[in-house]
mmCIF file of C-alpha atoms and ligand atoms in Angstrom:
data_model
loop_
_atom_site.group_PDB
_atom_site.id
_atom_site.type_symbol
_atom_site.label_atom_id
_atom_site.label_comp_id
_atom_site.label_asym_id
_atom_site.label_seq_id
_atom_site.Cartn_x
_atom_site.Cartn_y
_atom_site.Cartn_z
ATOM 1 C CA MET A 1 -0.760 19.178 23.360
ATOM 2 C CA GLU A 2 -3.888 17.434 22.096
ATOM 3 C CA GLU A 3 -3.421 13.802 21.139
ATOM 4 C CA LEU A 4 -4.084 13.129 17.478
ATOM 5 C CA TYR A 5 -4.949 9.787 15.917
ATOM 6 C CA CYS A 6 -4.569 8.691 12.316
ATOM 7 C CA GLN A 7 -7.922 8.667 10.574
ATOM 8 C CA GLY A 8 -6.891 5.693 8.444
ATOM 9 C CA CYS A 9 -5.528 3.211 10.993
ATOM 10 C CA GLY A 10 -6.221 4.611 14.453
ATOM 11 C CA ALA A 11 -2.562 4.903 15.506
ATOM 12 C CA LEU A 12 -1.464 7.743 17.801
ATOM 13 C CA ILE A 13 0.180 10.370 15.606
ATOM 14 C CA GLN A 14 3.860 11.120 16.329
ATOM 15 C CA SER A 15 6.684 12.817 14.444
ATOM 16 C CA GLU A 16 9.688 11.329 16.233
ATOM 17 C CA ASP A 17 10.240 7.800 14.973
ATOM 18 C CA LYS A 18 9.728 6.779 11.359
ATOM 19 C CA GLU A 19 9.726 3.093 12.280
ATOM 20 C CA LYS A 20 6.911 3.373 14.807
ATOM 21 C CA PRO A 21 3.153 3.450 14.152
ATOM 22 C CA GLY A 22 1.535 6.791 13.498
ATOM 23 C CA TYR A 23 4.628 8.536 12.116
ATOM 24 C CA THR A 24 3.670 11.712 10.270
ATOM 25 C CA PRO A 25 6.087 14.454 9.235
ATOM 26 C CA LYS A 26 5.567 17.665 11.221
ATOM 27 C CA SER A 27 4.645 19.523 8.033
ATOM 28 C CA SER A 28 1.502 17.390 7.596
ATOM 29 C CA LEU A 29 0.144 17.892 11.101
ATOM 30 C CA LYS A 30 -1.776 21.019 10.234
ATOM 31 C CA ARG A 31 -4.195 19.228 7.911
ATOM 32 C CA GLU A 32 -7.781 18.738 9.018
ATOM 33 C CA HIS A 33 -7.792 14.983 8.475
ATOM 34 C CA ILE A 34 -4.491 13.474 9.449
ATOM 35 C CA LEU A 35 -3.213 10.367 7.724
ATOM 36 C CA CYS A 36 0.011 8.733 8.927
ATOM 37 C CA GLN A 37 2.778 7.988 6.468
ATOM 38 C CA ARG A 38 2.052 4.253 6.468
ATOM 39 C CA CYS A 39 -1.604 4.807 5.534
ATOM 40 C CA PHE A 40 -0.605 7.329 2.916
ATOM 41 C CA ARG A 41 1.745 4.833 1.284
ATOM 42 C CA LEU A 42 -0.809 2.039 1.513
ATOM 43 C CA LYS A 43 -3.497 4.182 -0.078
ATOM 44 C CA HIS A 44 -1.432 5.605 -2.862
ATOM 45 C CA TYR A 45 1.242 2.998 -3.563
ATOM 46 C CA ASN A 46 -0.291 -0.169 -2.098
ATOM 47 C CA ASP A 47 2.951 -0.610 -0.227
ATOM 48 C CA ILE A 48 2.850 -1.959 3.332
ATOM 49 C CA GLN A 49 5.267 -0.798 5.974
ATOM 50 C CA ASP A 50 5.811 -3.246 8.807
ATOM 51 C CA VAL A 51 5.152 -1.919 12.271
ATOM 52 C CA SER A 52 6.545 -2.814 15.651
ATOM 53 C CA ILE A 53 3.263 -3.933 17.208
ATOM 54 C CA THR A 54 3.050 -7.553 18.273
ATOM 55 C CA ASP A 55 0.088 -9.905 17.997
ATOM 56 C CA ASP A 56 -0.146 -9.737 21.751
ATOM 57 C CA ASP A 57 -0.388 -5.945 21.761
ATOM 58 C CA PHE A 58 -3.369 -6.169 19.422
ATOM 59 C CA LEU A 59 -5.035 -8.788 21.589
ATOM 60 C CA LYS A 60 -4.525 -6.671 24.709
ATOM 61 C CA MET A 61 -5.901 -3.611 22.984
ATOM 62 C CA VAL A 62 -9.046 -5.354 21.774
ATOM 63 C CA SER A 63 -9.508 -7.082 25.145
ATOM 64 C CA ASN A 64 -10.231 -3.638 26.634
ATOM 65 C CA ILE A 65 -13.743 -4.168 25.300
ATOM 66 C CA ARG A 66 -14.265 -6.560 28.232
ATOM 67 C CA ASN A 67 -14.493 -3.554 30.509
ATOM 68 C CA ARG A 68 -16.893 -1.604 28.327
ATOM 69 C CA ASN A 69 -20.530 -1.957 27.351
ATOM 70 C CA GLY A 70 -21.675 -2.303 23.788
ATOM 71 C CA LEU A 71 -22.868 -4.531 20.987
ATOM 72 C CA ILE A 72 -20.211 -6.747 19.398
ATOM 73 C CA VAL A 73 -20.339 -7.351 15.672
ATOM 74 C CA HIS A 74 -18.061 -10.324 15.093
ATOM 75 C CA VAL A 75 -17.072 -10.242 11.425
ATOM 76 C CA ILE A 76 -15.745 -13.453 9.881
ATOM 77 C CA ASP A 77 -14.661 -14.377 6.353
ATOM 78 C CA VAL A 78 -17.064 -16.918 4.823
ATOM 79 C CA PHE A 79 -14.242 -18.175 2.640
ATOM 80 C CA ASP A 80 -12.153 -18.936 5.746
ATOM 81 C CA VAL A 81 -14.627 -19.665 8.524
ATOM 82 C CA ASN A 82 -12.306 -22.015 10.362
ATOM 83 C CA GLY A 83 -9.497 -19.473 10.325
ATOM 84 C CA SER A 84 -11.586 -16.449 11.231
ATOM 85 C CA LEU A 85 -14.171 -17.531 13.805
ATOM 86 C CA ILE A 86 -12.721 -16.538 17.184
ATOM 87 C CA LYS A 87 -13.584 -19.290 19.636
ATOM 88 C CA SER A 88 -12.130 -17.380 22.564
ATOM 89 C CA LEU A 89 -14.237 -14.294 21.833
ATOM 90 C CA PRO A 90 -15.956 -14.170 25.266
ATOM 91 C CA ARG A 91 -12.539 -13.829 26.899
ATOM 92 C CA ILE A 92 -11.911 -10.777 24.739
ATOM 93 C CA ILE A 93 -15.270 -9.033 24.852
ATOM 94 C CA GLY A 94 -16.725 -10.200 28.179
ATOM 95 C CA ASP A 95 -20.450 -10.816 28.279
ATOM 96 C CA ASN A 96 -21.450 -8.193 25.740
ATOM 97 C CA PRO A 97 -24.030 -9.416 23.182
ATOM 98 C CA ILE A 98 -22.719 -10.678 19.837
ATOM 99 C CA ILE A 99 -23.981 -10.537 16.253
ATOM 100 C CA LEU A 100 -22.134 -12.906 13.908
ATOM 101 C CA VAL A 101 -21.507 -11.557 10.412
ATOM 102 C CA GLY A 102 -20.200 -13.691 7.554
ATOM 103 C CA ASN A 103 -18.537 -11.223 5.178
ATOM 104 C CA LYS A 104 -17.317 -11.761 1.585
ATOM 105 C CA VAL A 105 -20.324 -13.823 0.416
ATOM 106 C CA ASP A 106 -19.550 -12.518 -3.051
ATOM 107 C CA LEU A 107 -16.665 -15.031 -3.140
ATOM 108 C CA LEU A 108 -18.942 -18.054 -2.831
ATOM 109 C CA PRO A 109 -20.549 -19.586 -5.931
ATOM 110 C CA LYS A 110 -23.878 -17.914 -6.745
ATOM 111 C CA SER A 111 -25.555 -21.293 -6.382
ATOM 112 C CA ALA A 112 -24.851 -21.270 -2.636
ATOM 113 C CA ASN A 113 -28.071 -21.364 -0.607
ATOM 114 C CA LYS A 114 -27.927 -18.321 1.700
ATOM 115 C CA HIS A 115 -30.484 -19.626 4.149
ATOM 116 C CA GLN A 116 -28.649 -22.912 4.550
ATOM 117 C CA LEU A 117 -25.383 -21.067 4.883
ATOM 118 C CA THR A 118 -26.730 -18.869 7.662
ATOM 119 C CA ASN A 119 -27.882 -21.944 9.558
ATOM 120 C CA TRP A 120 -24.546 -23.555 8.966
ATOM 121 C CA LEU A 121 -22.758 -20.529 10.486
ATOM 122 C CA ARG A 122 -25.096 -20.680 13.463
ATOM 123 C CA THR A 123 -24.131 -24.329 13.958
ATOM 124 C CA MET A 124 -20.434 -23.480 13.720
ATOM 125 C CA ALA A 125 -20.901 -20.783 16.385
ATOM 126 C CA ASN A 126 -22.844 -23.200 18.576
ATOM 127 C CA ASP A 127 -20.163 -25.855 18.224
ATOM 128 C CA ALA A 128 -17.618 -23.281 19.342
ATOM 129 C CA ALA A 129 -19.862 -22.436 22.343
ATOM 130 C CA LEU A 130 -20.330 -18.881 21.088
ATOM 131 C CA LYS A 131 -23.719 -17.450 21.974
ATOM 132 C CA VAL A 132 -24.845 -15.184 19.162
ATOM 133 C CA LYS A 133 -27.989 -13.050 19.005
ATOM 134 C CA ASP A 134 -28.240 -13.224 15.242
ATOM 135 C CA VAL A 135 -26.350 -14.243 12.094
ATOM 136 C CA PHE A 136 -25.996 -12.273 8.859
ATOM 137 C CA LEU A 137 -24.335 -12.778 5.500
ATOM 138 C CA ILE A 138 -22.964 -9.718 3.753
ATOM 139 C CA SER A 139 -20.585 -8.491 1.124
ATOM 140 C CA SER A 140 -18.953 -5.264 2.194
ATOM 141 C CA THR A 141 -17.408 -4.658 -1.200
ATOM 142 C CA LYS A 142 -20.635 -5.252 -3.143
ATOM 143 C CA GLY A 143 -22.961 -3.903 -0.471
ATOM 144 C CA HIS A 144 -25.110 -7.041 -0.186
ATOM 145 C CA GLY A 145 -27.104 -7.614 2.997
ATOM 146 C CA LEU A 146 -26.077 -4.383 4.693
ATOM 147 C CA ASP A 147 -29.535 -2.891 5.236
ATOM 148 C CA ASP A 148 -30.886 -5.852 7.207
ATOM 149 C CA LEU A 149 -27.729 -5.941 9.280
ATOM 150 C CA THR A 150 -27.667 -2.240 10.118
ATOM 151 C CA GLN A 151 -31.324 -2.345 11.148
ATOM 152 C CA GLN A 152 -30.626 -5.193 13.515
ATOM 153 C CA ILE A 153 -27.531 -3.457 14.884
ATOM 154 C CA GLU A 154 -29.599 -0.379 15.629
ATOM 155 C CA LYS A 155 -32.201 -2.504 17.397
ATOM 156 C CA LEU A 156 -29.806 -4.624 19.447
ATOM 157 C CA ARG A 157 -27.338 -1.947 20.467
ATOM 158 C CA ASN A 158 -29.813 -0.394 22.918
ATOM 159 C CA GLY A 159 -28.333 3.038 22.515
ATOM 160 C CA GLN A 160 -24.813 1.774 23.214
ATOM 161 C CA ASP A 161 -21.559 1.695 21.240
ATOM 162 C CA VAL A 162 -20.954 -0.911 18.532
ATOM 163 C CA TYR A 163 -17.599 -2.710 18.321
ATOM 164 C CA ILE A 164 -16.537 -4.342 15.045
ATOM 165 C CA VAL A 165 -14.314 -7.258 16.027
ATOM 166 C CA GLY A 166 -12.626 -10.091 14.129
ATOM 167 C CA THR A 167 -9.404 -11.690 12.942
ATOM 168 C CA THR A 168 -7.249 -9.640 10.618
ATOM 169 C CA ASN A 169 -8.298 -9.233 7.004
ATOM 170 C CA VAL A 170 -11.924 -10.301 7.338
ATOM 171 C CA GLY A 171 -13.101 -6.891 6.086
ATOM 172 C CA LYS A 172 -13.981 -4.980 9.258
ATOM 173 C CA SER A 173 -12.737 -1.636 7.979
ATOM 174 C CA THR A 174 -14.207 -2.195 4.517
ATOM 175 C CA PHE A 175 -17.567 -2.805 6.178
ATOM 176 C CA ILE A 176 -17.421 0.462 8.128
ATOM 177 C CA ASN A 177 -16.245 2.377 5.054
ATOM 178 C CA ARG A 178 -19.278 1.105 3.213
ATOM 179 C CA LEU A 179 -21.560 2.396 5.958
ATOM 180 C CA ILE A 180 -19.793 5.772 6.021
ATOM 181 C CA ASN A 181 -20.092 5.940 2.259
ATOM 182 C CA GLN A 182 -23.815 5.212 2.401
ATOM 183 C CA SER A 183 -24.515 7.795 5.077
ATOM 184 C CA VAL A 184 -22.257 10.733 4.203
ATOM 185 C CA GLY A 185 -21.010 9.861 0.720
ATOM 186 C CA GLU A 186 -17.319 9.945 1.607
ATOM 187 C CA LYS A 187 -15.256 7.047 0.210
ATOM 188 C CA ASP A 188 -12.457 4.957 1.751
ATOM 189 C CA VAL A 189 -12.184 6.960 4.945
ATOM 190 C CA ILE A 190 -10.483 4.136 6.853
ATOM 191 C CA THR A 191 -7.430 2.442 5.365
ATOM 192 C CA THR A 192 -8.024 -1.105 4.089
ATOM 193 C CA SER A 193 -5.690 -3.523 2.323
ATOM 194 C CA TYR A 194 -5.230 -7.168 1.491
ATOM 195 C CA PHE A 195 -2.300 -7.307 3.921
ATOM 196 C CA PRO A 196 -3.163 -8.545 7.409
ATOM 197 C CA GLY A 197 -2.726 -6.047 10.238
ATOM 198 C CA THR A 198 -3.888 -2.857 8.522
ATOM 199 C CA THR A 199 -5.847 -1.252 11.370
ATOM 200 C CA LEU A 200 -3.612 -0.406 14.351
ATOM 201 C CA GLY A 201 -5.931 1.191 16.912
ATOM 202 C CA PHE A 202 -9.575 1.862 17.748
ATOM 203 C CA ILE A 203 -11.241 4.155 15.228
ATOM 204 C CA GLU A 204 -14.442 5.762 16.434
ATOM 205 C CA ILE A 205 -17.128 6.729 13.949
ATOM 206 C CA PRO A 206 -19.929 8.696 15.667
ATOM 207 C CA LEU A 207 -23.411 7.143 15.423
ATOM 208 C CA ASP A 208 -25.066 10.000 17.292
ATOM 209 C CA ASP A 209 -24.076 12.625 19.892
ATOM 210 C CA THR A 210 -22.969 10.138 22.508
ATOM 211 C CA THR A 211 -22.224 6.773 20.864
ATOM 212 C CA SER A 212 -19.923 5.413 18.167
ATOM 213 C CA MET A 213 -19.222 2.477 15.920
ATOM 214 C CA ILE A 214 -15.664 1.392 16.649
ATOM 215 C CA ASP A 215 -13.287 -0.285 14.217
ATOM 216 C CA THR A 216 -10.688 -2.426 15.981
ATOM 217 C CA PRO A 217 -7.370 -4.000 14.959
ATOM 218 C CA GLY A 218 -7.604 -7.604 13.748
ATOM 219 C CA ILE A 219 -6.864 -10.444 16.135
ATOM 220 C CA VAL A 220 -4.009 -12.509 14.732
ATOM 221 C CA ASN A 221 -4.623 -16.206 14.218
ATOM 222 C CA ASP A 222 -1.271 -17.953 13.796
ATOM 223 C CA ASP A 223 -2.850 -20.800 11.842
ATOM 224 C CA GLN A 224 -3.605 -18.521 8.953
ATOM 225 C CA MET A 225 -1.757 -19.252 5.740
ATOM 226 C CA ALA A 226 -1.310 -15.491 5.252
ATOM 227 C CA HIS A 227 1.541 -15.494 7.792
ATOM 228 C CA TYR A 228 3.629 -17.928 5.774
ATOM 229 C CA VAL A 229 3.479 -16.465 2.295
ATOM 230 C CA SER A 230 5.038 -13.482 0.523
ATOM 231 C CA LYS A 231 2.963 -10.445 -0.417
ATOM 232 C CA HIS A 232 3.050 -11.602 -4.019
ATOM 233 C CA ASP A 233 1.757 -15.071 -3.173
ATOM 234 C CA LEU A 234 -0.843 -13.690 -0.771
ATOM 235 C CA LYS A 235 -2.378 -11.926 -3.752
ATOM 236 C CA ILE A 236 -2.563 -15.212 -5.657
ATOM 237 C CA ILE A 237 -4.115 -17.308 -2.897
ATOM 238 C CA THR A 238 -6.638 -14.669 -1.773
ATOM 239 C CA PRO A 239 -9.730 -14.881 -3.960
ATOM 240 C CA ASN A 240 -10.946 -11.515 -5.209
ATOM 241 C CA LYS A 241 -14.037 -12.678 -7.063
ATOM 242 C CA GLU A 242 -16.551 -15.502 -7.160
ATOM 243 C CA VAL A 243 -14.702 -18.762 -6.743
ATOM 244 C CA LYS A 244 -15.307 -21.215 -9.579
ATOM 245 C CA PRO A 245 -15.562 -24.758 -8.242
ATOM 246 C CA ARG A 246 -13.093 -27.043 -10.037
ATOM 247 C CA GLY A 247 -14.123 -30.695 -10.130
ATOM 248 C CA TYR A 248 -11.789 -33.667 -10.584
ATOM 249 C CA GLN A 249 -12.872 -37.274 -11.103
ATOM 250 C CA LEU A 250 -10.182 -39.137 -9.229
ATOM 251 C CA ASN A 251 -9.249 -42.789 -8.938
ATOM 252 C CA GLU A 252 -7.638 -43.959 -5.763
ATOM 253 C CA LYS A 253 -3.855 -43.401 -5.616
ATOM 254 C CA GLN A 254 -4.149 -40.037 -7.331
ATOM 255 C CA THR A 255 -2.939 -36.737 -5.906
ATOM 256 C CA LEU A 256 -3.908 -33.082 -6.243
ATOM 257 C CA PHE A 257 -1.427 -30.267 -5.600
ATOM 258 C CA PHE A 258 -2.692 -26.786 -4.789
ATOM 259 C CA GLY A 259 0.191 -24.788 -6.165
ATOM 260 C CA GLY A 260 2.942 -26.205 -3.976
ATOM 261 C CA LEU A 261 1.258 -25.025 -0.772
ATOM 262 C CA ALA A 262 -0.893 -28.052 -0.040
ATOM 263 C CA ARG A 263 -1.469 -31.554 -1.308
ATOM 264 C CA LEU A 264 -4.269 -34.114 -1.131
ATOM 265 C CA ASP A 265 -3.763 -37.848 -1.740
ATOM 266 C CA PHE A 266 -6.782 -39.996 -2.522
ATOM 267 C CA LEU A 267 -5.528 -43.084 -0.762
ATOM 268 C CA ARG A 268 -8.486 -45.429 -0.878
ATOM 269 C CA GLY A 269 -12.049 -45.500 -2.222
ATOM 270 C CA GLU A 270 -14.206 -45.807 -5.342
ATOM 271 C CA LYS A 271 -13.629 -43.434 -8.231
ATOM 272 C CA GLN A 272 -15.357 -40.161 -7.392
ATOM 273 C CA SER A 273 -15.577 -36.451 -7.720
ATOM 274 C CA PHE A 274 -13.402 -34.031 -5.699
ATOM 275 C CA VAL A 275 -14.673 -30.480 -5.999
ATOM 276 C CA CYS A 276 -12.069 -27.826 -5.198
ATOM 277 C CA TYR A 277 -12.840 -24.305 -3.935
ATOM 278 C CA PHE A 278 -9.717 -22.173 -4.116
ATOM 279 C CA SER A 279 -8.771 -18.777 -5.510
ATOM 280 C CA ASN A 280 -9.197 -19.019 -9.294
ATOM 281 C CA ARG A 281 -5.590 -17.879 -9.646
ATOM 282 C CA LEU A 282 -4.179 -20.817 -7.679
ATOM 283 C CA SER A 283 -3.300 -23.622 -10.079
ATOM 284 C CA ILE A 284 -4.263 -27.191 -9.258
ATOM 285 C CA HIS A 285 -2.107 -30.023 -10.513
ATOM 286 C CA ARG A 286 -3.198 -33.658 -10.731
ATOM 287 C CA THR A 287 -0.715 -36.519 -10.667
ATOM 288 C CA LYS A 288 -0.276 -40.144 -9.639
ATOM 289 C CA MET A 289 0.391 -40.592 -5.948
ATOM 290 C CA GLU A 290 3.535 -42.632 -6.621
ATOM 291 C CA LYS A 291 5.023 -39.720 -8.577
ATOM 292 C CA ALA A 292 3.934 -36.977 -6.188
ATOM 293 C CA ASP A 293 7.023 -36.868 -3.942
ATOM 294 C CA GLU A 294 9.373 -36.629 -6.888
ATOM 295 C CA LEU A 295 7.266 -33.977 -8.577
ATOM 296 C CA TYR A 296 7.284 -31.945 -5.373
ATOM 297 C CA GLU A 297 11.036 -32.200 -4.946
ATOM 298 C CA LYS A 298 11.816 -31.322 -8.552
ATOM 299 C CA HIS A 299 9.175 -28.746 -9.284
ATOM 300 C CA LEU A 300 8.350 -26.902 -6.090
ATOM 301 C CA GLY A 301 8.403 -23.225 -6.976
ATOM 302 C CA ASP A 302 8.017 -23.628 -10.736
ATOM 303 C CA LEU A 303 5.351 -26.075 -11.923
ATOM 304 C CA LEU A 304 4.063 -26.144 -8.380
ATOM 305 C CA SER A 305 3.777 -22.460 -7.529
ATOM 306 C CA PRO A 306 3.231 -20.510 -5.354
ATOM 307 C CA PRO A 307 5.578 -20.691 -3.296
ATOM 308 C CA ASP A 308 7.839 -18.052 -4.799
ATOM 309 C CA ASP A 309 11.400 -17.647 -3.444
ATOM 310 C CA LYS A 310 10.300 -15.413 -0.603
ATOM 311 C CA THR A 311 7.556 -17.812 0.517
ATOM 312 C CA LEU A 312 10.022 -20.721 0.389
ATOM 313 C CA GLU A 313 12.008 -18.978 3.119
ATOM 314 C CA LEU A 314 8.926 -18.606 5.335
ATOM 315 C CA LEU A 315 7.087 -21.824 4.636
ATOM 316 C CA PRO A 316 7.204 -24.587 7.267
ATOM 317 C CA GLU A 317 7.616 -28.163 6.058
ATOM 318 C CA PHE A 318 4.570 -30.223 5.183
ATOM 319 C CA THR A 319 2.910 -32.362 7.802
ATOM 320 C CA SER A 320 0.254 -34.859 6.864
ATOM 321 C CA SER A 321 -2.956 -36.105 8.412
ATOM 322 C CA THR A 322 -5.053 -39.054 7.338
ATOM 323 C CA PHE A 323 -8.844 -38.826 7.279
ATOM 324 C CA ARG A 324 -11.496 -41.434 6.684
ATOM 325 C CA ILE A 325 -14.773 -39.959 5.479
ATOM 326 C CA GLN A 326 -18.025 -41.924 5.495
ATOM 327 C CA ASN A 327 -21.555 -41.273 4.298
ATOM 328 C CA GLU A 328 -21.639 -37.525 4.397
ATOM 329 C CA GLN A 329 -20.751 -34.754 1.965
ATOM 330 C CA THR A 330 -17.622 -33.410 3.650
ATOM 331 C CA ASP A 331 -15.226 -30.503 3.155
ATOM 332 C CA ILE A 332 -11.523 -31.052 3.670
ATOM 333 C CA VAL A 333 -10.448 -27.585 4.790
ATOM 334 C CA PHE A 334 -7.008 -26.060 4.203
ATOM 335 C CA PRO A 335 -7.354 -22.889 6.335
ATOM 336 C CA GLY A 336 -6.746 -19.695 4.411
ATOM 337 C CA LEU A 337 -6.393 -21.539 1.120
ATOM 338 C CA GLY A 338 -9.736 -23.197 0.443
ATOM 339 C CA TRP A 339 -11.363 -26.601 0.648
ATOM 340 C CA VAL A 340 -12.126 -29.791 -1.241
ATOM 341 C CA SER A 341 -15.610 -31.250 -1.078
ATOM 342 C CA VAL A 342 -16.110 -35.029 -1.363
ATOM 343 C CA LYS A 343 -19.226 -37.138 -1.210
ATOM 344 C CA GLY A 344 -17.388 -39.515 1.038
ATOM 345 C CA GLU A 345 -18.790 -42.975 0.522
ATOM 346 C CA ASP A 346 -15.929 -44.444 2.464
ATOM 347 C CA VAL A 347 -12.976 -42.438 1.299
ATOM 348 C CA THR A 348 -9.535 -42.291 2.856
ATOM 349 C CA VAL A 349 -7.397 -39.258 2.071
ATOM 350 C CA VAL A 350 -4.072 -37.930 3.248
ATOM 351 C CA ALA A 351 -3.895 -34.135 3.459
ATOM 352 C CA HIS A 352 -0.517 -32.392 3.464
ATOM 353 C CA SER A 353 -0.174 -28.788 4.611
ATOM 354 C CA PRO A 354 2.533 -26.546 6.023
ATOM 355 C CA LYS A 355 3.142 -27.330 9.680
ATOM 356 C CA GLY A 356 0.993 -25.004 11.797
ATOM 357 C CA VAL A 357 -1.770 -24.741 9.194
ATOM 358 C CA ALA A 358 -3.883 -27.642 10.396
ATOM 359 C CA VAL A 359 -6.236 -29.351 7.955
ATOM 360 C CA SER A 360 -9.680 -30.216 9.298
ATOM 361 C CA LEU A 361 -12.984 -31.729 8.188
ATOM 362 C CA ARG A 362 -16.424 -30.185 8.334
ATOM 363 C CA LYS A 363 -19.913 -30.921 7.105
ATOM 364 C CA SER A 364 -20.117 -29.511 3.603
ATOM 365 C CA LEU A 365 -20.766 -25.811 3.372
ATOM 366 C CA LEU A 366 -22.299 -25.893 -0.104
HETATM 367 N N1 GTP B 1 -14.322 -10.208 -2.019
HETATM 368 C C1 GTP B 1 -14.455 -9.437 -0.931
HETATM 369 N N2 GTP B 1 -13.359 -8.873 -0.372
HETATM 370 C C2 GTP B 1 -13.540 -8.098 0.705
HETATM 371 C C3 GTP B 1 -14.809 -7.843 1.283
HETATM 372 N N3 GTP B 1 -14.636 -7.046 2.365
HETATM 373 C C4 GTP B 1 -13.316 -6.803 2.444
HETATM 374 N N4 GTP B 1 -12.641 -7.412 1.448
HETATM 375 C C5 GTP B 1 -11.198 -7.385 1.184
HETATM 376 O O1 GTP B 1 -10.510 -7.970 2.272
HETATM 377 C C6 GTP B 1 -9.248 -7.325 2.505
HETATM 378 C C7 GTP B 1 -9.146 -6.892 3.941
HETATM 379 O O2 GTP B 1 -10.079 -5.849 4.189
HETATM 380 P P1 GTP B 1 -9.955 -4.871 5.448
HETATM 381 O O3 GTP B 1 -11.220 -4.089 5.507
HETATM 382 O O4 GTP B 1 -8.669 -4.132 5.419
HETATM 383 O O5 GTP B 1 -9.942 -5.961 6.616
HETATM 384 P P2 GTP B 1 -9.810 -5.738 8.193
HETATM 385 O O6 GTP B 1 -10.640 -6.796 8.839
HETATM 386 O O7 GTP B 1 -10.117 -4.331 8.547
HETATM 387 O O8 GTP B 1 -8.283 -6.064 8.415
HETATM 388 P P3 GTP B 1 -7.272 -5.586 9.625
HETATM 389 O O9 GTP B 1 -7.395 -4.111 9.780
HETATM 390 O O10 GTP B 1 -5.947 -6.029 9.141
HETATM 391 O O11 GTP B 1 -7.715 -6.344 10.835
HETATM 392 C C8 GTP B 1 -9.194 -6.176 1.502
HETATM 393 O O12 GTP B 1 -8.437 -6.593 0.386
HETATM 394 C C9 GTP B 1 -10.654 -5.963 1.127
HETATM 395 O O13 GTP B 1 -10.834 -5.418 -0.164
HETATM 396 C C10 GTP B 1 -15.952 -8.460 0.663
HETATM 397 O O14 GTP B 1 -17.107 -8.313 1.079
HETATM 398 N N5 GTP B 1 -15.705 -9.238 -0.427
HETATM 399 MG MG1 MG B 2 -9.020 -2.918 9.454
#
């Protein structure tokens, strides 16, 4: 019998085990385009079914690219660069050439300077010792920047296959859907969702008679906040439109809570502005540092929410790190949540985040 693959997620179609990827009832196998039950439910009910594939299985699958030839398009999420840039990419894709693509630019404030941002991404790639041929900024949902990128892909691929690679949820499948939509008019061919781990196998979209563009499953980065929150809370912390910067003039010994998922204490320094870039739906709460512990203990889950009850079960305890920032506009990054930008004329802050989601500093993005 011919092997069939789900058009939405790339899983091998089977009719034996409902719990395993690719399950499709026998009655649906006669259709021209086969969609597995999980994709069907995701598309029509936005309901995700967990599958029995481990992070390691995904990594192994994608690492097959090492033994193939093609152009690698490494898609990252500009709202979560630290969480989505894969530093170990060469181990996964061998010495194939790489184009770096910052997706979801529509989430950044319109005032963001695109040229500067592109250079900034190039620096981040350099710092991570990733050699990239070119850098692009796009929005797959809005369609921004796609023409320049596709032209460059065509030029650099040298008649070979193109692999779309990245951490989960950066928008790889949405990007390909956009291209399919532009070329043949069909919409939402590949399954996409705001849950991590949507694509389960390689999905080949023909570019010509002999070569394809290949969607791949997302590489899982354990540091990502997404693994510690409920589906409900994931929706709240994931921005879905342009993020409005929220500025706070803080005196030392004041604290900001980001829901109850992270906390920033302004320990020492002159009064100054802290500009916060988080999903507009995530509430920020200001308080005095001396009252912060009590507030957290009493109001985690209500005033300070998310976490909801489900997230509370998953969420590791807070750990804290102290940072001293001098003389440079700096972002304090809470991976997968957002960041706080400070001018940093000698500022000491203490950042609290769930254990495993490590806070870091970077030169300001905006
Ligand atoms: N705001 C915004 N959201 C986007 C963009 N591209 C994708 N998304 C959203 O990001 C989420 C993940 O998109 P997918 O295309 O499923 O991501 P993926 O990289 O294929 O994810 P996996 O298959 O899990 O690895 C969805 O909710 C998309 O709507 C974009 O350009 N802007
Ligand atoms: Mg996908």
